[in-house]
Short mmCIF file of N, CA and C in Angstrom, two decimals:
data_model
loop_
_atom_site.label_atom_id
_atom_site.label_comp_id
_atom_site.label_asym_id
_atom_site.label_seq_id
_atom_site.Cartn_x
_atom_site.Cartn_y
_atom_site.Cartn_z
N UNK P 1 -6.15 10.39 -21.82
CA UNK P 1 -6.97 9.62 -22.71
C UNK P 1 -8.41 9.76 -22.24
N UNK P 2 -9.29 10.06 -23.18
CA UNK P 2 -10.71 10.20 -22.88
C UNK P 2 -11.34 8.81 -22.75
N UNK P 3 -12.54 8.73 -22.19
CA UNK P 3 -13.20 7.44 -22.02
C UNK P 3 -13.49 6.76 -23.35
N UNK P 4 -13.65 7.54 -24.44
CA UNK P 4 -13.92 6.95 -25.74
C UNK P 4 -12.65 6.50 -26.46
N UNK P 5 -11.49 6.61 -25.78
CA UNK P 5 -10.23 6.15 -26.35
C UNK P 5 -9.43 7.23 -27.06
N UNK P 6 -10.00 8.42 -27.24
CA UNK P 6 -9.26 9.49 -27.89
C UNK P 6 -8.34 10.17 -26.89
N UNK P 7 -7.31 10.78 -27.38
CA UNK P 7 -6.36 11.48 -26.50
C UNK P 7 -6.83 12.90 -26.27
N UNK P 8 -6.64 13.37 -25.04
CA UNK P 8 -6.94 14.77 -24.72
C UNK P 8 -5.81 15.65 -25.22
N UNK P 9 -6.11 16.86 -25.61
CA UNK P 9 -5.04 17.78 -26.00
C UNK P 9 -4.09 18.01 -24.83
N UNK P 10 -2.78 18.10 -25.12
CA UNK P 10 -1.78 18.31 -24.08
C UNK P 10 -2.06 19.54 -23.24
N UNK P 11 -2.60 20.58 -23.84
CA UNK P 11 -2.89 21.80 -23.08
C UNK P 11 -3.92 21.52 -22.00
N UNK P 12 -4.92 20.69 -22.31
CA UNK P 12 -5.94 20.35 -21.32
C UNK P 12 -5.35 19.52 -20.20
N UNK P 13 -4.51 18.55 -20.53
CA UNK P 13 -3.85 17.72 -19.51
C UNK P 13 -3.03 18.61 -18.58
N UNK P 14 -2.29 19.56 -19.14
CA UNK P 14 -1.49 20.48 -18.33
C UNK P 14 -2.34 21.32 -17.39
N UNK P 15 -3.50 21.80 -17.87
CA UNK P 15 -4.39 22.59 -17.00
C UNK P 15 -4.94 21.74 -15.87
N UNK P 16 -5.30 20.48 -16.18
CA UNK P 16 -5.81 19.60 -15.13
C UNK P 16 -4.76 19.36 -14.06
N UNK P 17 -3.53 19.12 -14.47
CA UNK P 17 -2.45 18.90 -13.50
C UNK P 17 -2.22 20.15 -12.67
N UNK P 18 -2.33 21.33 -13.30
CA UNK P 18 -2.12 22.58 -12.57
C UNK P 18 -3.24 22.83 -11.57
N UNK P 19 -4.39 22.17 -11.75
CA UNK P 19 -5.50 22.40 -10.84
C UNK P 19 -5.48 21.45 -9.65
N UNK P 20 -4.42 20.66 -9.54
CA UNK P 20 -4.25 19.77 -8.38
C UNK P 20 -3.00 20.17 -7.62
N UNK P 21 -3.03 19.87 -6.31
CA UNK P 21 -1.82 20.10 -5.51
C UNK P 21 -1.58 18.87 -4.66
N UNK P 22 -0.32 18.68 -4.29
CA UNK P 22 0.06 17.52 -3.49
C UNK P 22 0.35 18.00 -2.08
N UNK P 23 -0.30 17.40 -1.11
CA UNK P 23 -0.12 17.74 0.30
C UNK P 23 0.46 16.54 1.03
N UNK P 24 1.58 16.74 1.73
CA UNK P 24 2.18 15.66 2.51
C UNK P 24 1.28 15.29 3.68
N UNK P 25 1.27 14.01 4.00
CA UNK P 25 0.51 13.50 5.14
C UNK P 25 1.44 13.25 6.31
N UNK P 26 0.96 13.48 7.52
CA UNK P 26 1.77 13.10 8.67
C UNK P 26 1.61 11.60 8.91
N UNK P 27 2.45 11.06 9.75
CA UNK P 27 2.50 9.61 10.00
C UNK P 27 1.14 9.06 10.42
N UNK P 28 0.49 9.71 11.36
CA UNK P 28 -0.78 9.21 11.88
C UNK P 28 -1.85 9.18 10.79
N UNK P 29 -1.96 10.22 9.99
CA UNK P 29 -2.96 10.27 8.93
C UNK P 29 -2.64 9.25 7.84
N UNK P 30 -1.37 9.08 7.52
CA UNK P 30 -0.97 8.10 6.51
C UNK P 30 -1.36 6.70 6.95
N UNK P 31 -1.08 6.35 8.20
CA UNK P 31 -1.43 5.02 8.70
C UNK P 31 -2.95 4.84 8.80
N UNK P 32 -3.65 5.91 9.15
CA UNK P 32 -5.12 5.84 9.20
C UNK P 32 -5.67 5.52 7.82
N UNK P 33 -5.18 6.23 6.80
CA UNK P 33 -5.64 5.99 5.43
C UNK P 33 -5.28 4.59 4.96
N UNK P 34 -4.09 4.13 5.30
CA UNK P 34 -3.67 2.78 4.93
C UNK P 34 -4.65 1.74 5.47
N UNK P 35 -5.17 1.99 6.66
CA UNK P 35 -6.12 1.08 7.27
C UNK P 35 -7.50 1.09 6.63
N UNK P 36 -7.76 2.05 5.73
CA UNK P 36 -9.09 2.13 5.09
C UNK P 36 -9.18 1.31 3.81
N UNK P 37 -8.06 0.78 3.34
CA UNK P 37 -8.06 -0.06 2.13
C UNK P 37 -7.48 -1.42 2.48
N UNK P 38 -7.76 -2.41 1.65
CA UNK P 38 -7.29 -3.75 1.98
C UNK P 38 -6.25 -4.29 1.00
N UNK P 39 -5.97 -3.57 -0.06
CA UNK P 39 -5.05 -4.07 -1.08
C UNK P 39 -3.90 -3.09 -1.26
N UNK P 40 -2.69 -3.64 -1.37
CA UNK P 40 -1.51 -2.82 -1.61
C UNK P 40 -0.46 -3.64 -2.33
N UNK P 41 0.76 -3.12 -2.37
CA UNK P 41 1.86 -3.78 -3.05
C UNK P 41 3.07 -3.82 -2.14
N UNK P 42 3.66 -5.00 -1.99
CA UNK P 42 4.88 -5.13 -1.19
C UNK P 42 6.06 -5.17 -2.15
N UNK P 43 7.10 -4.41 -1.81
CA UNK P 43 8.32 -4.35 -2.61
C UNK P 43 9.42 -5.00 -1.78
N UNK P 44 10.09 -5.99 -2.37
CA UNK P 44 11.12 -6.74 -1.66
C UNK P 44 12.20 -7.15 -2.66
N UNK P 45 13.23 -7.81 -2.17
CA UNK P 45 14.30 -8.27 -3.04
C UNK P 45 14.16 -9.77 -3.25
N UNK P 46 14.21 -10.18 -4.52
CA UNK P 46 14.13 -11.60 -4.86
C UNK P 46 15.28 -11.90 -5.83
N UNK P 47 16.18 -12.76 -5.43
CA UNK P 47 17.36 -13.09 -6.21
C UNK P 47 18.13 -11.82 -6.60
N UNK P 48 18.32 -10.96 -5.62
CA UNK P 48 19.09 -9.72 -5.73
C UNK P 48 18.46 -8.68 -6.65
N UNK P 49 17.20 -8.86 -7.01
CA UNK P 49 16.50 -7.90 -7.86
C UNK P 49 15.23 -7.43 -7.17
N UNK P 50 14.78 -6.21 -7.45
CA UNK P 50 13.53 -5.75 -6.85
C UNK P 50 12.34 -6.52 -7.39
N UNK P 51 11.41 -6.84 -6.50
CA UNK P 51 10.19 -7.56 -6.88
C UNK P 51 9.00 -6.88 -6.21
N UNK P 52 7.86 -6.94 -6.85
CA UNK P 52 6.64 -6.32 -6.34
C UNK P 52 5.52 -7.33 -6.44
N UNK P 53 4.73 -7.47 -5.38
CA UNK P 53 3.57 -8.36 -5.40
C UNK P 53 2.37 -7.63 -4.82
N UNK P 54 1.21 -7.76 -5.47
CA UNK P 54 -0.02 -7.24 -4.85
C UNK P 54 -0.46 -8.19 -3.75
N UNK P 55 -0.84 -7.65 -2.61
CA UNK P 55 -1.30 -8.46 -1.49
C UNK P 55 -2.39 -7.70 -0.74
N UNK P 56 -3.19 -8.44 0.00
CA UNK P 56 -4.12 -7.76 0.89
C UNK P 56 -3.48 -7.63 2.27
N UNK P 57 -3.95 -6.68 3.04
CA UNK P 57 -3.30 -6.36 4.31
C UNK P 57 -4.33 -5.88 5.33
N UNK P 58 -3.85 -5.78 6.55
CA UNK P 58 -4.57 -5.06 7.59
C UNK P 58 -3.54 -4.29 8.39
N UNK P 59 -4.00 -3.24 9.05
CA UNK P 59 -3.12 -2.44 9.90
C UNK P 59 -3.48 -2.77 11.34
N UNK P 60 -2.47 -3.17 12.11
CA UNK P 60 -2.64 -3.52 13.52
C UNK P 60 -1.74 -2.60 14.32
N UNK P 61 -2.32 -1.59 14.96
CA UNK P 61 -1.52 -0.54 15.59
C UNK P 61 -0.83 0.24 14.49
N UNK P 62 0.49 0.19 14.46
CA UNK P 62 1.23 0.81 13.37
C UNK P 62 1.78 -0.23 12.40
N UNK P 63 1.62 -1.50 12.71
CA UNK P 63 2.18 -2.56 11.88
C UNK P 63 1.24 -2.93 10.74
N UNK P 64 1.83 -3.29 9.60
CA UNK P 64 1.09 -3.79 8.46
C UNK P 64 1.25 -5.31 8.46
N UNK P 65 0.13 -6.02 8.39
CA UNK P 65 0.15 -7.48 8.43
C UNK P 65 -0.31 -8.02 7.08
N UNK P 66 0.46 -8.95 6.52
CA UNK P 66 0.05 -9.63 5.30
C UNK P 66 0.19 -11.14 5.52
N UNK P 67 -0.61 -11.91 4.79
CA UNK P 67 -0.54 -13.37 4.89
C UNK P 67 0.37 -13.91 3.81
N UNK P 68 0.98 -15.06 4.10
CA UNK P 68 1.87 -15.71 3.14
C UNK P 68 1.53 -17.19 3.06
N UNK P 69 2.06 -17.86 2.04
CA UNK P 69 1.90 -19.31 1.92
C UNK P 69 3.23 -19.93 1.56
N UNK P 70 3.41 -21.17 1.97
CA UNK P 70 4.65 -21.91 1.68
C UNK P 70 4.89 -21.95 0.17
N UNK P 71 6.13 -21.75 -0.21
CA UNK P 71 6.49 -21.83 -1.62
C UNK P 71 6.26 -20.56 -2.40
N UNK P 72 5.57 -19.60 -1.84
CA UNK P 72 5.32 -18.33 -2.52
C UNK P 72 6.55 -17.44 -2.47
N UNK P 73 6.57 -16.43 -3.31
CA UNK P 73 7.70 -15.51 -3.36
C UNK P 73 7.95 -14.84 -2.02
N UNK P 74 6.90 -14.57 -1.26
CA UNK P 74 7.06 -13.86 0.01
C UNK P 74 7.56 -14.77 1.13
N UNK P 75 7.47 -16.09 0.94
CA UNK P 75 7.95 -17.02 1.96
C UNK P 75 9.45 -16.84 2.21
N UNK P 76 10.18 -16.37 1.21
CA UNK P 76 11.62 -16.16 1.39
C UNK P 76 11.92 -15.06 2.41
N UNK P 77 10.94 -14.23 2.71
CA UNK P 77 11.15 -13.16 3.68
C UNK P 77 11.10 -13.67 5.12
N UNK P 78 10.78 -14.92 5.31
CA UNK P 78 10.65 -15.48 6.66
C UNK P 78 11.87 -16.31 7.05
N UNK P 79 12.98 -16.14 6.36
CA UNK P 79 14.16 -17.00 6.53
C UNK P 79 14.54 -17.21 7.99
N UNK P 80 14.65 -16.16 8.77
CA UNK P 80 15.08 -16.31 10.15
C UNK P 80 14.33 -15.35 11.05
N UNK P 81 13.67 -15.89 12.06
CA UNK P 81 12.96 -15.01 12.99
C UNK P 81 13.91 -14.37 14.01
N UNK P 82 15.20 -14.82 14.03
CA UNK P 82 16.19 -14.23 14.92
C UNK P 82 16.75 -12.93 14.35
N UNK P 83 16.70 -12.78 13.04
CA UNK P 83 17.23 -11.57 12.38
C UNK P 83 16.27 -10.41 12.65
N UNK P 84 16.78 -9.18 12.50
CA UNK P 84 15.89 -8.03 12.71
C UNK P 84 14.78 -7.96 11.68
N UNK P 85 14.88 -8.73 10.63
CA UNK P 85 13.87 -8.73 9.58
C UNK P 85 14.49 -8.39 8.25
N UNK P 86 13.67 -8.34 7.24
CA UNK P 86 14.09 -8.01 5.89
C UNK P 86 13.48 -6.67 5.54
N UNK P 87 14.28 -5.77 5.00
CA UNK P 87 13.76 -4.45 4.63
C UNK P 87 12.83 -4.58 3.43
N UNK P 88 11.64 -4.02 3.58
CA UNK P 88 10.64 -4.01 2.51
C UNK P 88 9.98 -2.63 2.47
N UNK P 89 9.29 -2.38 1.39
CA UNK P 89 8.41 -1.21 1.30
C UNK P 89 7.01 -1.74 1.02
N UNK P 90 6.02 -1.04 1.53
CA UNK P 90 4.63 -1.41 1.28
C UNK P 90 3.89 -0.15 0.85
N UNK P 91 3.19 -0.24 -0.28
CA UNK P 91 2.49 0.92 -0.83
C UNK P 91 1.04 0.58 -1.07
N UNK P 92 0.18 1.51 -0.72
CA UNK P 92 -1.24 1.39 -1.04
C UNK P 92 -1.74 2.79 -1.37
N UNK P 93 -2.80 2.84 -2.14
CA UNK P 93 -3.33 4.14 -2.54
C UNK P 93 -4.80 4.03 -2.86
N UNK P 94 -5.39 5.16 -3.02
CA UNK P 94 -6.76 5.28 -3.51
C UNK P 94 -6.80 6.56 -4.33
N UNK P 95 -6.63 6.42 -5.63
CA UNK P 95 -6.57 7.56 -6.53
C UNK P 95 -7.63 7.37 -7.61
N UNK P 96 -8.50 8.36 -7.75
CA UNK P 96 -9.57 8.31 -8.73
C UNK P 96 -8.98 8.31 -10.14
N UNK P 97 -9.35 7.35 -10.98
CA UNK P 97 -8.74 7.28 -12.32
C UNK P 97 -9.16 8.41 -13.25
N UNK P 98 -10.24 9.09 -12.96
CA UNK P 98 -10.70 10.19 -13.82
C UNK P 98 -10.13 11.53 -13.35
N UNK P 99 -10.30 11.83 -12.06
CA UNK P 99 -9.87 13.14 -11.55
C UNK P 99 -8.41 13.16 -11.11
N UNK P 100 -7.85 11.98 -10.89
CA UNK P 100 -6.48 11.83 -10.36
C UNK P 100 -6.34 12.44 -8.97
N UNK P 101 -7.43 12.52 -8.23
CA UNK P 101 -7.41 12.98 -6.84
C UNK P 101 -7.43 11.76 -5.93
N UNK P 102 -6.80 11.87 -4.78
CA UNK P 102 -6.77 10.77 -3.83
C UNK P 102 -5.53 10.83 -2.98
N UNK P 103 -5.02 9.66 -2.59
CA UNK P 103 -3.86 9.61 -1.70
C UNK P 103 -3.01 8.38 -2.01
N UNK P 104 -1.77 8.43 -1.53
CA UNK P 104 -0.85 7.31 -1.63
C UNK P 104 0.02 7.29 -0.37
N UNK P 105 0.27 6.09 0.15
CA UNK P 105 1.08 5.93 1.36
C UNK P 105 2.13 4.85 1.10
N UNK P 106 3.35 5.10 1.57
CA UNK P 106 4.43 4.11 1.50
C UNK P 106 4.98 3.92 2.91
N UNK P 107 5.04 2.66 3.33
CA UNK P 107 5.62 2.27 4.61
C UNK P 107 6.91 1.52 4.29
N UNK P 108 8.01 1.92 4.91
CA UNK P 108 9.28 1.22 4.75
C UNK P 108 9.73 0.74 6.12
N UNK P 109 10.10 -0.51 6.19
CA UNK P 109 10.52 -1.06 7.48
C UNK P 109 10.94 -2.50 7.34
N UNK P 110 11.03 -3.16 8.49
CA UNK P 110 11.46 -4.55 8.53
C UNK P 110 10.25 -5.48 8.56
N UNK P 111 10.28 -6.51 7.71
CA UNK P 111 9.25 -7.55 7.71
C UNK P 111 9.79 -8.76 8.45
N UNK P 112 8.99 -9.24 9.39
CA UNK P 112 9.34 -10.43 10.15
C UNK P 112 8.14 -11.37 10.18
N UNK P 113 8.40 -12.66 10.26
CA UNK P 113 7.27 -13.58 10.39
C UNK P 113 6.59 -13.39 11.74
N UNK P 114 5.29 -13.53 11.76
CA UNK P 114 4.55 -13.52 13.02
C UNK P 114 4.75 -14.90 13.63
N UNK P 115 5.37 -14.94 14.81
CA UNK P 115 5.75 -16.22 15.43
C UNK P 115 4.66 -16.80 16.32
N UNK P 116 3.84 -15.97 16.93
CA UNK P 116 2.83 -16.44 17.86
C UNK P 116 1.67 -17.09 17.11
N UNK P 117 1.40 -18.36 17.40
CA UNK P 117 0.36 -19.12 16.69
C UNK P 117 -1.02 -18.50 16.86
N UNK P 118 -1.32 -17.96 18.05
CA UNK P 118 -2.63 -17.33 18.26
C UNK P 118 -2.79 -16.09 17.39
N UNK P 119 -1.70 -15.32 17.26
CA UNK P 119 -1.75 -14.14 16.39
C UNK P 119 -1.94 -14.54 14.94
N UNK P 120 -1.22 -15.58 14.50
CA UNK P 120 -1.37 -16.05 13.13
C UNK P 120 -2.81 -16.47 12.87
N UNK P 121 -3.42 -17.18 13.81
CA UNK P 121 -4.82 -17.60 13.66
C UNK P 121 -5.75 -16.40 13.60
N UNK P 122 -5.50 -15.42 14.46
CA UNK P 122 -6.34 -14.21 14.46
C UNK P 122 -6.24 -13.49 13.12
N UNK P 123 -5.01 -13.33 12.61
CA UNK P 123 -4.83 -12.66 11.32
C UNK P 123 -5.43 -13.47 10.19
N UNK P 124 -5.34 -14.80 10.27
CA UNK P 124 -5.93 -15.66 9.23
C UNK P 124 -7.44 -15.45 9.15
N UNK P 125 -8.07 -15.24 10.31
CA UNK P 125 -9.51 -15.00 10.33
C UNK P 125 -9.86 -13.62 9.77
N UNK P 126 -8.96 -12.65 9.93
CA UNK P 126 -9.23 -11.28 9.49
C UNK P 126 -8.84 -11.01 8.05
N UNK P 127 -7.89 -11.78 7.52
CA UNK P 127 -7.39 -11.56 6.17
C UNK P 127 -7.78 -12.73 5.27
N UNK P 128 -8.75 -12.53 4.43
CA UNK P 128 -9.15 -13.58 3.51
C UNK P 128 -8.21 -13.61 2.32
N UNK P 129 -7.67 -14.79 1.99
CA UNK P 129 -6.79 -14.86 0.82
C UNK P 129 -7.58 -14.63 -0.45
N UNK P 130 -6.95 -14.07 -1.46
CA UNK P 130 -7.64 -13.86 -2.73
C UNK P 130 -7.01 -14.69 -3.84
N UNK P 131 -6.24 -15.70 -3.42
CA UNK P 131 -5.74 -16.71 -4.35
C UNK P 131 -6.07 -18.08 -3.75
N UNK P 132 -5.96 -19.13 -4.56
CA UNK P 132 -6.38 -20.46 -4.12
C UNK P 132 -5.41 -21.18 -3.20
N UNK P 133 -4.29 -20.58 -2.85
CA UNK P 133 -3.32 -21.24 -1.99
C UNK P 133 -3.75 -21.16 -0.52
N UNK P 134 -3.45 -22.23 0.21
CA UNK P 134 -3.71 -22.22 1.66
C UNK P 134 -2.64 -21.34 2.32
N UNK P 135 -3.08 -20.36 3.05
CA UNK P 135 -2.15 -19.46 3.72
C UNK P 135 -1.58 -20.14 4.96
N UNK P 136 -0.25 -20.04 5.13
CA UNK P 136 0.41 -20.77 6.20
C UNK P 136 1.07 -19.88 7.24
N UNK P 137 1.04 -18.59 7.03
CA UNK P 137 1.69 -17.71 8.00
C UNK P 137 1.35 -16.26 7.71
N UNK P 138 2.01 -15.40 8.47
CA UNK P 138 1.79 -13.96 8.31
C UNK P 138 3.10 -13.23 8.50
N UNK P 139 3.21 -12.11 7.83
CA UNK P 139 4.35 -11.21 7.99
C UNK P 139 3.89 -9.93 8.66
N UNK P 140 4.72 -9.44 9.55
CA UNK P 140 4.47 -8.16 10.21
C UNK P 140 5.52 -7.18 9.69
N UNK P 141 5.06 -6.10 9.11
CA UNK P 141 5.96 -5.03 8.67
C UNK P 141 5.87 -3.92 9.70
N UNK P 142 6.96 -3.72 10.40
CA UNK P 142 7.00 -2.64 11.38
C UNK P 142 7.63 -1.42 10.70
N UNK P 143 6.86 -0.34 10.55
CA UNK P 143 7.35 0.80 9.78
C UNK P 143 8.39 1.63 10.53
N UNK P 144 9.52 1.84 9.88
CA UNK P 144 10.49 2.82 10.36
C UNK P 144 10.21 4.18 9.72
N UNK P 145 9.77 4.13 8.48
CA UNK P 145 9.49 5.35 7.72
C UNK P 145 8.10 5.23 7.13
N UNK P 146 7.28 6.25 7.35
CA UNK P 146 5.94 6.30 6.78
C UNK P 146 5.82 7.62 6.03
N UNK P 147 5.57 7.54 4.74
CA UNK P 147 5.40 8.75 3.94
C UNK P 147 4.09 8.64 3.18
N UNK P 148 3.53 9.77 2.88
CA UNK P 148 2.29 9.77 2.12
C UNK P 148 1.94 11.15 1.65
N UNK P 149 1.06 11.18 0.67
CA UNK P 149 0.59 12.47 0.16
C UNK P 149 -0.85 12.33 -0.28
N UNK P 150 -1.51 13.45 -0.32
CA UNK P 150 -2.88 13.53 -0.82
C UNK P 150 -2.85 14.45 -2.03
N UNK P 151 -3.48 14.02 -3.12
CA UNK P 151 -3.66 14.86 -4.29
C UNK P 151 -5.03 15.51 -4.16
N UNK P 152 -5.03 16.84 -4.06
CA UNK P 152 -6.27 17.58 -3.83
C UNK P 152 -6.51 18.57 -4.95
N UNK P 153 -7.77 18.94 -5.12
CA UNK P 153 -8.10 20.00 -6.06
C UNK P 153 -7.56 21.31 -5.51
N UNK P 154 -6.92 22.08 -6.36
CA UNK P 154 -6.40 23.38 -5.95
C UNK P 154 -7.51 24.41 -6.12
N UNK P 155 -8.14 24.76 -5.03
CA UNK P 155 -9.28 25.70 -5.08
C UNK P 155 -8.86 27.06 -5.64
N UNK P 156 -7.61 27.42 -5.45
CA UNK P 156 -7.13 28.70 -5.97
C UNK P 156 -7.13 28.71 -7.49
N UNK P 157 -7.02 27.51 -8.09
CA UNK P 157 -6.99 27.43 -9.54
C UNK P 157 -8.41 27.35 -10.12
N UNK P 158 -9.40 27.40 -9.23
CA UNK P 158 -10.78 27.41 -9.69
C UNK P 158 -11.35 26.04 -9.98
N UNK P 159 -10.71 25.02 -9.50
CA UNK P 159 -11.20 23.66 -9.72
C UNK P 159 -12.21 23.33 -8.63
N UNK P 160 -13.29 22.71 -9.00
CA UNK P 160 -14.30 22.33 -8.01
C UNK P 160 -13.75 21.25 -7.09
N UNK P 161 -14.08 21.31 -5.80
CA UNK P 161 -13.58 20.30 -4.86
C UNK P 161 -14.18 18.94 -5.19
N UNK P 162 -13.43 17.90 -4.84
CA UNK P 162 -13.87 16.52 -5.09
C UNK P 162 -14.37 15.90 -3.81
#
């Protein structure tokens, strides 16, 4: 779709897609990129169905930290700190809406509540909530699997680099 609301011819869309290539990211680069943005989406199970929520985050070492509040959908993920955690996925990206170039990272692992009060306070100072609820805790997602890719201009196809 063009900026004026008209649709682009399918042939043009196909040429644009052919001028991009997808490159896999290694774990270190994926986590580095994840740390450059503050907003992502957490995927979890709610009442036996998949649920997705946009949240802000920070990366601490290899862990992804998000804040939670009592009564929120994510509070259910803190049921027991004795358990190994709840399996979740966390996705963040930065993809240009016009060129469709950029990157996407998905972290899959166990989410556990942050139990140490000093850590919770530190994360509360670093993560500003973007909703009006008072944040009451934090979740730590320790990644078992980190995947990511970068969408790049294919120079061989004659597309100018972005």
